Structures are given as structure tokens and as C-alpha cells.
Amino acid sequence: MSLLPDPVRQLLARIKGRLDFDSARERLSPRTDQAPNLFHTTSRTTHEQVARNWQRLHSAMSGQKIEAAETQLFDSVTQKSASTYSGNIENFIGCARIPVGIAGPLRVNGLNASGDYLVPLATSEAALVASYSRGARVATKAGGISAALLYEGVIRTPAFVFDDLLAAGAFVDCVATHAEDLKAVAERTTRYGKLCSLEPVIDANVVFLRCRYTTGDAAGQNMVTIATEALCRDLIEKCPVTPKRWYVEGNFSGDKKASFLGFLTGRGRKVTASVVLPTKLIPRQLGVTVDDMLAYAEIANLGARLSGQIGAQGHFANGLAALYLATGQDVACVAESAIGSTRMEQHPDGLFMSVTLPNILVGSVGGGTGLPTQTAALNLLGLKGAGCADALAEVVAATCLAGEISIMAAIAGGDFARAHQKLARG
């Protein structure tokens, strides 16, 4: 009897079948031959620069595959709009086309978003748009999803290292003394960002300084970084205690990571959304009963607790990633945006469902929102430009709730695998 799990033994057998010990050592050893030096990093995206990039690729590769890659990635449409990408990418060679589908109309009755929204979702996962469309249809027939922006604050958390605890404490005292001056310095770097709070956290000789900002209609990641850099440099000049080292981000903010800090205090826009699905509507539209949904909710919550989820939900990341891609958001922020909670409860009129997402990081201006196809997607939503970011955040949360309605019903009713078999495998 082997004490090794079967997958480990199977992997070892596959490796031994291909390589002996000396061959494996050779493959894993460092190589000293010169790697091709194809690119000197540039953000220029003129047609001429992209053509030069492709010439370098052709010199390193040959054959039909590289020619096909150029045809697909740098097609005629991309060639015409190449210059628009300069602020978004380096070493540009073209665009990767991702299918975009429409879910909705999704009725949102929000403090900021009010209307029937056509939600663009960019994804290569079959069944995703169908699922969100089903949830949107049910929620809209129920009168729509109520949504409210509860809180806003994008965090950057610089870290300062001192000789001892006493110096760290003196530094925090300096922060308190000059807080208003620091706020003015940070806000001089941006037209729209506002510093809301400075929250020092001491760990022996290290000080983390949570700098929380509102960012107008932008997602604001770069905005808060630049503002915090200016704040830190001014703070160090003012403070009689000089840190041994400091970093503009101490990995405490939860930036692009799932964290309990983000779950509890929010990073970005915190939004809650809810709907009551009438008792008679659920079996007609979802093929299950209220009791079926509640029974599955009990098991899903148990599974979330046992697996250590931050929050408890079905699949926020699916809708978030698809909507972020379509509308030009920073898709890496899905790592933190996808934490949150889904609730299902018995209601006198049927089934109450809600979602709360504390870290929605979206903007209606800046970043990738100005790119051609992303502008088109935001225009489909009617949420492009100044004054739309809060409404966009509420639509994002409502979309996640639509997805939760559908996936919970699919699993509760035993349809989850069948739907993927039908839509993903024809």
C-alpha cells in the first residue's frame, strides 16, 4: 500500500515515462545562452510603431502561425484606432477580441441608478450570459432590484520602518499634528480625489498609514497612488523622526487581493442590492420553489463557512470579470471586488435575496473606459462619462444579484450541469 496519494504517484509515473534523471536535471538547469532582445518598452501605439513591433516578432518567429497572429490581433479596425491605446498599454501589437453578450433588460431601482439596463458581458464562458439574463428577467418581473451605494473610499497604505516603537509613536503624533496640511498636499495632485481619513496602525517599529480617498467618477487606483506618494514625501520632510525605510504601499490596503480589511471596511464603492421574488414567479421562471432555494442556501452557507470563504456567495467573480472587461475596468480588481455576501430568507410575499459587495472598483471615466469598444459598452448602459460612476457601481451589484438568483436556482433544481452541457457543448 502506497502512502502517497494517487495523483502524486500518477504524476511521478508520467515524468519518469518521459525523462530520466539526467535529462530532467538538464531541463531544470539555468541556461546561459542569450535571450532575444525584442522590445525596448514603449507606450507609443502609432501604426508605425506597432508595425515595427511585428517586424521584431517576425524576426524571432516564422511560419503561418505568426502571420495568422498578426492578421487576427492587428486587424484593419485596430490599425485605424491604434493611437487611442497609448495611455493603456506598452509594446502594443493589437487587440484580443472577446465575445460580448447582452444580459437584460435589468431593472434597477437605485439611489443613483434608475432604469432598465442592457448589461454588456465580455466572456468566453458559455452559459454565463444566459444565466445572468435569466436572473435579470426574473428580477425585472419582480419589479426590479433595489440598490444603494453605502460607502466610498479607495485605500492606499504606505508603510514606514523606524528604529523602535518610540520613534514610530512620534511619527504618528506628527501625522496627527499635520493632518490638514497632508490632506492639502495630497489633493493638489488631483482634480477629483479627496483625502477622507488617515488611519495609522502601529506594529512595533512599523507604521502603516491607511490613506482613504474618494475618487470622483474614476476607479482611482493611480490617482490615490500619486496622491499618497506626495503626501508621504511631505510628511517625511515635516517629521523630526526619519524612517529608516518607507514604501508607498505596504501590502495592507487589500489592493487586488481578497482581504478581511476590505470585507469589513470596504475599498472602493460598497453597494448593497436586494429583491423580493414573488412565490408564484419562482417556479414559473426558475423551475424551483422557495423551499428549494432556502434548502440550498443552508448548504451553500455551510460550505462557505467550512471552506473559509471571506463572505459567502455563489459566483460574484463571473459577472464582475465579464462586466469589468466589457466596460474597461481593471480586471485584476476582481480579486477584491468578488468578496461579499449573498442572503436568502423567507419573505411573506416569497423569497428575499440580497447581495452586499464592499469593494466594487469601477469608474465611468479614466483608465480603460475611454477605449473604443469599452466606450461603446458603457454607452449601451448609458453610464459613460462624468456623474455616472455611482450608478455604474449599483448596476454592477444588481448584475451580481441577478447572477446569484440564477445559479442558486440552477443548483437547487439540479439544472446546473445540464445547462453547461447544453450551452457549452452544443
XYZ file of N, CA, C and O in Angstrom, residues 3-157:
620
model
N 1.731 5.174 0.598
C 1.269 6.287 1.426
C 1.094 7.574 0.611
O 0.541 8.546 1.097
N 1.574 7.559 -0.623
C 1.408 8.718 -1.493
C 0.015 8.719 -2.118
O -0.464 7.683 -2.573
N -0.637 9.871 -2.180
C -1.940 9.937 -2.857
C -1.800 9.552 -4.333
O -0.748 9.752 -4.951
N -2.863 9.006 -4.896
C -2.839 8.575 -6.294
C -2.395 9.662 -7.260
O -1.583 9.391 -8.157
N -2.880 10.905 -7.152
C -2.434 11.915 -8.113
C -0.922 12.133 -8.102
O -0.317 12.374 -9.146
N -0.297 12.044 -6.914
C 1.150 12.223 -6.827
C 1.859 11.071 -7.527
O 2.809 11.262 -8.308
N 1.417 9.846 -7.273
C 2.046 8.678 -7.908
C 1.866 8.724 -9.423
O 2.772 8.397 -10.192
N 0.682 9.155 -9.866
C 0.433 9.243 -11.309
C 1.325 10.295 -11.965
O 1.852 10.087 -13.061
N 1.528 11.426 -11.289
C 2.399 12.460 -11.829
C 3.836 11.957 -11.929
O 4.514 12.159 -12.949
N 4.320 11.292 -10.867
C 5.680 10.759 -10.904
C 5.842 9.757 -12.044
O 6.867 9.734 -12.732
N 4.837 8.920 -12.239
C 4.912 7.920 -13.309
C 4.990 8.592 -14.686
O 5.747 8.153 -15.562
N 4.224 9.680 -14.886
C 4.260 10.383 -16.172
C 5.625 11.012 -16.412
O 6.157 10.964 -17.524
N 6.202 11.598 -15.370
C 7.515 12.236 -15.528
C 8.582 11.190 -15.843
O 9.395 11.355 -16.764
N 8.578 10.087 -15.099
C 9.581 9.035 -15.316
C 9.434 8.410 -16.699
O 10.405 7.936 -17.289
N 8.210 8.398 -17.228
C 7.996 7.841 -18.564
C 8.583 8.703 -19.664
O 8.831 8.230 -20.769
N 8.791 9.992 -19.382
C 9.326 10.903 -20.402
C 10.800 11.219 -20.215
O 11.513 11.444 -21.187
N 11.257 11.268 -18.965
C 12.600 11.771 -18.684
C 13.325 10.878 -17.687
O 12.730 10.433 -16.705
N 14.628 10.655 -17.940
C 15.445 10.051 -16.897
C 16.002 11.174 -16.021
O 15.809 12.359 -16.276
N 16.745 10.819 -14.988
C 17.198 11.795 -14.004
C 18.093 12.859 -14.640
O 17.921 14.056 -14.406
N 19.037 12.442 -15.455
C 19.975 13.392 -16.057
C 19.270 14.343 -17.024
O 19.583 15.539 -17.087
N 18.308 13.815 -17.783
C 17.552 14.670 -18.700
C 16.721 15.701 -17.937
O 16.624 16.860 -18.334
N 16.135 15.255 -16.831
C 15.347 16.179 -16.012
C 16.236 17.276 -15.437
O 15.861 18.458 -15.405
N 17.431 16.884 -14.958
C 18.356 17.881 -14.413
C 18.717 18.918 -15.477
O 18.771 20.120 -15.214
N 18.961 18.457 -16.703
C 19.341 19.365 -17.779
C 18.211 20.343 -18.093
O 18.437 21.540 -18.299
N 16.980 19.854 -18.112
C 15.844 20.727 -18.431
C 15.619 21.774 -17.349
O 15.153 22.884 -17.630
N 15.943 21.436 -16.103
C 15.670 22.344 -14.990
C 16.843 23.269 -14.681
O 16.722 24.162 -13.837
N 17.961 23.095 -15.348
C 19.146 23.898 -15.063
C 19.068 25.261 -15.755
O 18.425 25.404 -16.803
N 19.715 26.305 -15.182
C 19.746 27.618 -15.832
C 20.405 27.545 -17.208
O 21.323 26.756 -17.428
N 19.928 28.362 -18.134
C 20.502 28.446 -19.480
C 21.261 29.764 -19.618
O 20.785 30.819 -19.186
N 22.440 29.702 -20.200
C 23.291 30.877 -20.307
C 23.299 31.497 -21.699
O 23.937 32.521 -21.914
N 22.575 30.894 -22.669
C 22.555 31.485 -23.998
C 21.723 32.771 -23.981
O 20.814 32.932 -23.157
N 22.043 33.673 -24.869
C 21.421 34.992 -24.886
C 19.959 34.909 -25.339
O 19.657 34.343 -26.392
N 19.068 35.463 -24.542
C 17.657 35.530 -24.936
C 17.468 36.642 -25.952
O 18.194 37.641 -25.935
N 16.515 36.497 -26.880
C 16.292 37.555 -27.879
C 15.833 38.850 -27.215
O 14.994 38.840 -26.313
N 16.408 39.943 -27.633
C 16.051 41.261 -27.104
C 15.109 41.935 -28.107
O 15.533 42.693 -28.972
N 13.816 41.634 -27.976
C 12.858 42.060 -28.983
C 12.383 43.490 -28.791
O 12.200 44.235 -29.744
N 12.146 43.884 -27.525
C 11.475 45.153 -27.296
C 12.211 46.016 -26.282
O 12.702 45.517 -25.271
N 12.297 47.299 -26.578
C 12.598 48.309 -25.577
C 11.239 48.919 -25.230
O 10.589 49.532 -26.086
N 10.816 48.743 -24.011
C 9.440 49.056 -23.641
C 9.038 50.464 -24.051
O 9.723 51.442 -23.751
N 7.925 50.543 -24.753
C 7.394 51.829 -25.188
C 5.876 51.808 -25.104
O 5.249 50.760 -25.271
N 5.308 52.964 -24.814
C 3.842 53.077 -24.788
C 3.313 53.726 -26.065
O 2.113 53.990 -26.172
N 4.186 53.971 -27.040
C 3.729 54.546 -28.311
C 2.938 53.497 -29.091
O 3.388 52.361 -29.262
N 1.784 53.882 -29.557
C 0.934 52.926 -30.289
C 0.575 53.446 -31.675
O -0.514 53.178 -32.175
N 1.469 54.192 -32.277
C 1.224 54.618 -33.657
C 1.278 53.399 -34.573
O 1.859 52.362 -34.234
N 0.686 53.530 -35.733
C 0.692 52.431 -36.695
C 2.125 52.020 -37.019
O 2.443 50.823 -37.115
N 3.009 53.000 -37.152
C 4.404 52.696 -37.494
C 5.094 51.926 -36.379
O 5.854 50.975 -36.632
N 4.839 52.328 -35.112
C 5.481 51.636 -34.001
C 4.979 50.196 -33.887
O 5.761 49.275 -33.640
N 3.688 50.000 -34.072
C 3.147 48.639 -33.987
C 3.713 47.781 -35.119
O 4.039 46.598 -34.916
N 3.856 48.359 -36.297
C 4.453 47.621 -37.415
C 5.884 47.194 -37.077
O 6.296 46.070 -37.395
N 6.635 48.086 -36.426
C 7.999 47.719 -36.014
C 7.972 46.591 -34.984
O 8.824 45.685 -35.017
N 7.011 46.631 -34.073
C 6.890 45.549 -33.084
C 6.663 44.207 -33.772
O 7.258 43.186 -33.401
N 5.794 44.215 -34.787
C 5.520 42.972 -35.509
C 6.740 42.517 -36.331
O 6.999 41.319 -36.449
N 7.499 43.447 -36.850
C 8.718 43.073 -37.577
C 9.681 42.334 -36.650
O 10.311 41.342 -37.047
N 9.784 42.810 -35.421
C 10.657 42.149 -34.460
C 10.142 40.749 -34.131
O 10.923 39.807 -33.967
N 8.830 40.612 -34.024
C 8.264 39.285 -33.753
C 8.518 38.338 -34.928
O 8.840 37.162 -34.738
N 8.364 38.854 -36.141
C 8.624 38.021 -37.321
C 10.084 37.581 -37.383
O 10.388 36.473 -37.851
N 10.997 38.436 -36.905
C 12.411 38.069 -36.923
C 12.720 36.968 -35.916
O 13.689 36.222 -36.072
N 11.892 36.866 -34.875
C 12.118 35.841 -33.853
C 11.347 34.564 -34.145
O 11.701 33.491 -33.658
N 10.284 34.669 -34.923
C 9.441 33.528 -35.236
C 9.220 33.492 -36.749
O 9.474 34.466 -37.440
N 8.720 32.406 -37.221
C 8.429 32.332 -38.655
C 7.282 31.362 -38.876
O 6.925 30.593 -37.987
N 6.730 31.415 -40.090
C 5.688 30.466 -40.442
C 4.306 31.073 -40.411
O 4.108 32.264 -40.146
N 3.347 30.217 -40.666
C 1.971 30.671 -40.812
C 1.370 31.134 -39.484
O 0.491 31.995 -39.464
N 1.836 30.581 -38.371
C 1.236 30.938 -37.082
C 1.460 32.407 -36.761
O 0.544 33.098 -36.293
N 2.663 32.904 -36.990
C 2.925 34.312 -36.686
C 2.172 35.213 -37.645
O 1.648 36.264 -37.264
N 2.040 34.820 -38.905
C 1.290 35.617 -39.868
C -0.195 35.652 -39.503
O -0.846 36.701 -39.580
N -0.725 34.511 -39.086
C -2.129 34.463 -38.669
C -2.356 35.292 -37.417
O -3.383 35.969 -37.272
N -1.376 35.267 -36.503
C -1.492 36.052 -35.276
C -1.561 37.539 -35.599
O -2.381 38.281 -35.040
N -0.719 37.991 -36.515
C -0.734 39.413 -36.875
C -2.062 39.791 -37.523
O -2.637 40.847 -37.221
N -2.570 38.931 -38.392
C -3.836 39.218 -39.064
C -4.979 39.357 -38.070
O -5.839 40.237 -38.194
N -4.981 38.483 -37.053
C -6.075 38.494 -36.094
C -5.929 39.602 -35.056
O -6.904 40.273 -34.706
N -4.719 39.814 -34.538
C -4.528 40.762 -33.444
C -4.437 42.206 -33.929
O -4.848 43.127 -33.222
N -3.882 42.396 -35.128
C -3.717 43.762 -35.651
C -4.516 43.912 -36.933
O -3.992 44.170 -38.009
N -5.827 43.729 -36.804
C -6.704 43.796 -37.963
C -6.921 45.247 -38.388
O -6.422 46.186 -37.766
N -7.672 45.430 -39.445
C -7.836 46.767 -40.033
C -8.500 47.744 -39.068
O -8.147 48.931 -39.016
N -9.447 47.269 -38.280
C -10.121 48.153 -37.321
C -9.142 48.622 -36.258
O -9.090 49.811 -35.897
N -8.335 47.695 -35.753
C -7.349 48.058 -34.735
C -6.302 49.001 -35.297
O -5.848 49.926 -34.619
N -5.912 48.782 -36.541
C -4.916 49.662 -37.166
C -5.404 51.114 -37.201
O -4.651 52.044 -36.924
N -6.672 51.286 -37.498
C -7.214 52.643 -37.601
C -7.268 53.342 -36.239
O -7.174 54.572 -36.168
N -7.436 52.557 -35.168
C -7.596 53.168 -33.848
C -6.367 52.978 -32.958
O -6.431 53.186 -31.751
N -5.229 52.601 -33.561
C -4.047 52.252 -32.765
C -3.634 53.359 -31.805
O -3.275 53.103 -30.646
N -3.695 54.601 -32.244
C -3.187 55.699 -31.420
C -3.984 55.896 -30.132
O -3.496 56.511 -29.182
N -5.206 55.369 -30.075
C -6.037 55.575 -28.881
C -5.576 54.741 -27.690
O -6.049 54.953 -26.578
N -4.658 53.798 -27.898
C -4.265 52.889 -26.825
C -3.007 53.320 -26.074
O -2.563 52.635 -25.165
N -2.434 54.461 -26.418
C -1.141 54.857 -25.854
C -1.158 54.951 -24.333
O -0.158 54.670 -23.683
N -2.253 55.370 -23.755
C -2.304 55.520 -22.301
C -2.685 54.273 -21.556
O -2.879 54.317 -20.332
N -2.787 53.144 -22.269
C -3.307 51.941 -21.625
C -2.408 50.721 -21.704
O -2.674 49.723 -21.030
N -1.351 50.766 -22.537
C -0.575 49.540 -22.735
C 0.809 49.890 -23.281
O 1.007 50.975 -23.839
N 1.736 48.973 -23.087
C 3.073 49.117 -23.642
C 3.319 47.962 -24.621
O 2.684 46.913 -24.538
N 4.269 48.177 -25.542
C 4.629 47.152 -26.534
C 3.394 46.629 -27.268
O 3.226 45.414 -27.470
N 2.557 47.535 -27.678
C 1.259 47.203 -28.278
C 1.429 46.439 -29.591
O 2.229 46.826 -30.447
N 0.686 45.350 -29.758
C 0.689 44.622 -31.027
C -0.723 44.385 -31.562
O -0.886 43.850 -32.656
N -1.746 44.762 -30.819
C -3.101 44.564 -31.324
C -4.096 44.349 -30.204
O -3.823 44.646 -29.044
N -5.251 43.833 -30.570
C -6.343 43.624 -29.614
C -6.815 42.177 -29.634
O -6.941 41.573 -30.706
N -7.094 41.645 -28.454
C -7.681 40.311 -28.331
C -9.194 40.461 -28.261
O -9.706 41.116 -27.345
N -9.885 39.926 -29.201
C -11.337 40.059 -29.228
C -11.980 39.017 -28.321
O -11.719 37.830 -28.439
N -12.820 39.500 -27.433
C -13.567 38.632 -26.523
C -15.047 38.798 -26.856
O -15.527 39.934 -26.981
N -15.788 37.704 -26.990
C -17.216 37.844 -27.303
C -17.948 38.657 -26.236
O -17.660 38.535 -25.039
N -18.862 39.479 -26.683
C -19.679 40.292 -25.777
C -21.139 39.925 -25.986
O -21.641 39.922 -27.115
N -21.818 39.601 -24.893
C -23.247 39.321 -24.941
C -24.006 40.307 -24.072
O -23.430 40.992 -23.229
N -25.296 40.390 -24.274
C -26.141 41.318 -23.514
C -27.028 40.526 -22.565
O -27.704 39.568 -22.972
N -27.000 40.918 -21.300
C -27.948 40.399 -20.311
C -28.939 41.512 -19.989
O -28.568 42.668 -19.842
N -30.191 41.135 -19.857
C -31.172 42.150 -19.523
C -32.325 42.166 -20.520
O -32.433 41.275 -21.365
N -33.162 43.186 -20.418
C -33.001 44.347 -19.540
C -33.100 44.001 -18.051
O -33.879 43.133 -17.661
N -32.265 44.685 -17.276
C -32.220 44.515 -15.829
C -32.757 45.794 -15.193
O -32.158 46.862 -15.333
N -33.877 45.684 -14.502
C -34.468 46.867 -13.868
C -33.776 47.122 -12.532
O -33.749 46.250 -11.656
N -33.231 48.324 -12.392
C -32.548 48.711 -11.155
C -33.250 49.937 -10.589
O -33.420 50.951 -11.281
N -33.661 49.817 -9.340
C -34.295 50.927 -8.630
C -33.318 51.409 -7.566
O -33.426 51.072 -6.388
N -32.324 52.155 -8.001
C -31.245 52.533 -7.100
C -31.291 53.981 -6.690
O -32.021 54.795 -7.263
N -30.487 54.306 -5.685
C -30.348 55.704 -5.291
C -29.672 56.512 -6.388
O -29.895 57.716 -6.516
N -28.849 55.855 -7.196
C -28.139 56.530 -8.283
C -28.513 55.972 -9.655
O -28.579 56.712 -10.633
N -28.721 54.664 -9.729
C -29.091 54.020 -10.992
C -30.590 53.759 -10.996
O -31.111 53.124 -10.077
N -31.266 54.247 -12.020
C -32.707 54.049 -12.101
C -33.090 53.834 -13.552
O -32.965 54.733 -14.388
N -33.528 52.590 -13.847
C -33.925 52.313 -15.220
C -33.798 50.855 -15.560
O -33.507 50.014 -14.693
N -34.032 50.537 -16.817
C -33.896 49.189 -17.343
C -32.601 49.137 -18.155
O -32.509 49.754 -19.224
N -31.619 48.407 -17.651
C -30.274 48.440 -18.207
C -29.983 47.208 -19.052
O -30.340 46.075 -18.677
N -29.359 47.446 -20.196
C -28.823 46.377 -21.023
C -27.364 46.205 -20.619
O -26.547 47.100 -20.834
N -27.036 45.061 -20.039
C -25.732 44.864 -19.397
C -24.803 44.104 -20.342
O -25.043 42.926 -20.642
N -23.721 44.730 -20.834
C -22.774 44.027 -21.701
C -21.811 43.179 -20.881
O -21.215 43.658 -19.917
N -21.664 41.924 -21.257
C -20.773 40.991 -20.554
C -19.797 40.396 -21.559
O -20.207 39.761 -22.529
N -18.516 40.598 -21.331
C -17.477 40.064 -22.213
C -16.914 38.795 -21.589
O -16.335 38.824 -20.501
N -17.088 37.678 -22.277
C -16.671 36.404 -21.704
C -16.502 35.360 -22.796
O -17.084 35.481 -23.877
N -15.716 34.352 -22.507
C -15.627 33.191 -23.399
C -16.266 31.967 -22.759
O -16.146 30.856 -23.273
N -16.963 32.174 -21.631
C -17.596 31.064 -20.916
C -19.051 30.923 -21.348
O -19.899 31.766 -21.013
N -19.333 29.856 -22.060
C -20.719 29.605 -22.446
C -21.579 29.418 -21.203
O -21.107 28.969 -20.161
N -22.824 29.787 -21.306
C -23.844 29.695 -20.254
C -23.835 30.892 -19.316
O -24.811 31.121 -18.596
N -22.757 31.692 -19.304
C -22.698 32.808 -18.361
C -23.740 33.874 -18.698
O -24.520 34.290 -17.830
N -23.779 34.318 -19.948
C -24.733 35.364 -20.321
C -26.160 34.850 -20.185
O -27.060 35.571 -19.726
N -26.375 33.595 -20.544
C -27.712 33.018 -20.395
C -28.154 33.027 -18.941
O -29.310 33.330 -18.622
N -27.229 32.695 -18.041
C -27.564 32.653 -16.628
C -27.907 34.045 -16.097
O -28.916 34.237 -15.414
N -27.069 35.024 -16.419
C -27.343 36.382 -15.938
C -28.599 36.953 -16.580
O -29.325 37.726 -15.946
N -28.862 36.584 -17.816
C -30.093 37.042 -18.463
C -31.320 36.482 -17.761
O -32.316 37.189 -17.573
N -31.234 35.205 -17.384
C -32.364 34.605 -16.675
C -32.595 35.306 -15.341
O -33.732 35.651 -14.983
N -31.535 35.532 -14.589
C -31.678 36.230 -13.314
C -32.218 37.633 -13.486
O -33.057 38.098 -12.698
N -31.745 38.329 -14.545
C -32.236 39.684 -14.800
C -33.719 39.672 -15.146
O -34.486 40.541 -14.698
N -34.131 38.686 -15.939
C -35.533 38.598 -16.333
C -36.432 38.388 -15.111
O -37.471 39.046 -14.957
N -36.019 37.484 -14.233
C -36.828 37.195 -13.042
C -36.894 38.410 -12.134
O -37.973 38.791 -11.637
N -35.738 39.052 -11.905
C -35.708 40.214 -11.022
C -36.546 41.357 -11.591
O -37.250 42.058 -10.851
N -36.505 41.545 -12.899
C -37.277 42.609 -13.525
C -38.771 42.329 -13.425
O -39.573 43.239 -13.149
N -39.168 41.072 -13.638
C -40.584 40.707 -13.493
C -41.063 40.903 -12.058
O -42.257 41.129 -11.818
N -40.136 40.819 -11.093
C -40.487 41.019 -9.681
C -40.553 42.495 -9.307
O -40.816 42.835 -8.156
N -40.312 43.375 -10.280
C -40.380 44.810 -10.014
C -39.036 45.503 -10.017
O -38.958 46.728 -9.921
N -37.974 44.727 -10.110
C -36.645 45.317 -10.176
C -35.860 45.153 -8.893
O -36.387 44.747 -7.849
N -34.590 45.443 -8.987
C -33.662 45.292 -7.872
C -33.422 46.652 -7.226
O -33.074 47.621 -7.903
N -33.614 46.734 -5.916
C -33.269 47.942 -5.172
C -31.771 47.929 -4.901
O -31.211 46.895 -4.520
N -31.102 49.061 -5.090
C -29.653 49.118 -4.904
C -29.267 50.449 -4.295
O -29.850 51.490 -4.607
N -28.266 50.406 -3.417
C -27.823 51.635 -2.764
C -26.320 51.608 -2.554
O -25.767 50.620 -2.057
N -25.677 52.685 -2.953
C -24.271 52.904 -2.623
C -24.204 53.316 -1.154
O -24.826 54.306 -0.750
N -23.473 52.546 -0.361
C -23.423 52.780 1.082
C -22.201 53.560 1.527
O -22.230 54.239 2.559
N -21.108 53.427 0.772
C -19.842 53.931 1.276
C -18.862 54.025 0.127
O -18.970 53.287 -0.851
N -17.909 54.933 0.244
C -16.897 55.069 -0.794
C -15.561 55.377 -0.163
O -15.473 56.192 0.763
N -14.508 54.758 -0.630
C -13.183 55.055 -0.114
C -12.134 54.112 -0.658
O -12.103 52.937 -0.300
N -11.274 54.608 -1.547
C -10.186 53.807 -2.091
C -8.959 54.014 -1.212
O -8.589 55.148 -0.907
N -8.344 52.904 -0.800
C -7.250 52.965 0.170
C -5.903 52.763 -0.515
O -5.762 51.929 -1.403
N -4.919 53.540 -0.064
C -3.515 53.240 -0.305
C -2.847 53.257 1.066
O -3.134 54.123 1.889
N -1.997 52.288 1.342
C -1.455 52.125 2.693
C 0.065 52.102 2.684
O 0.693 51.037 2.604
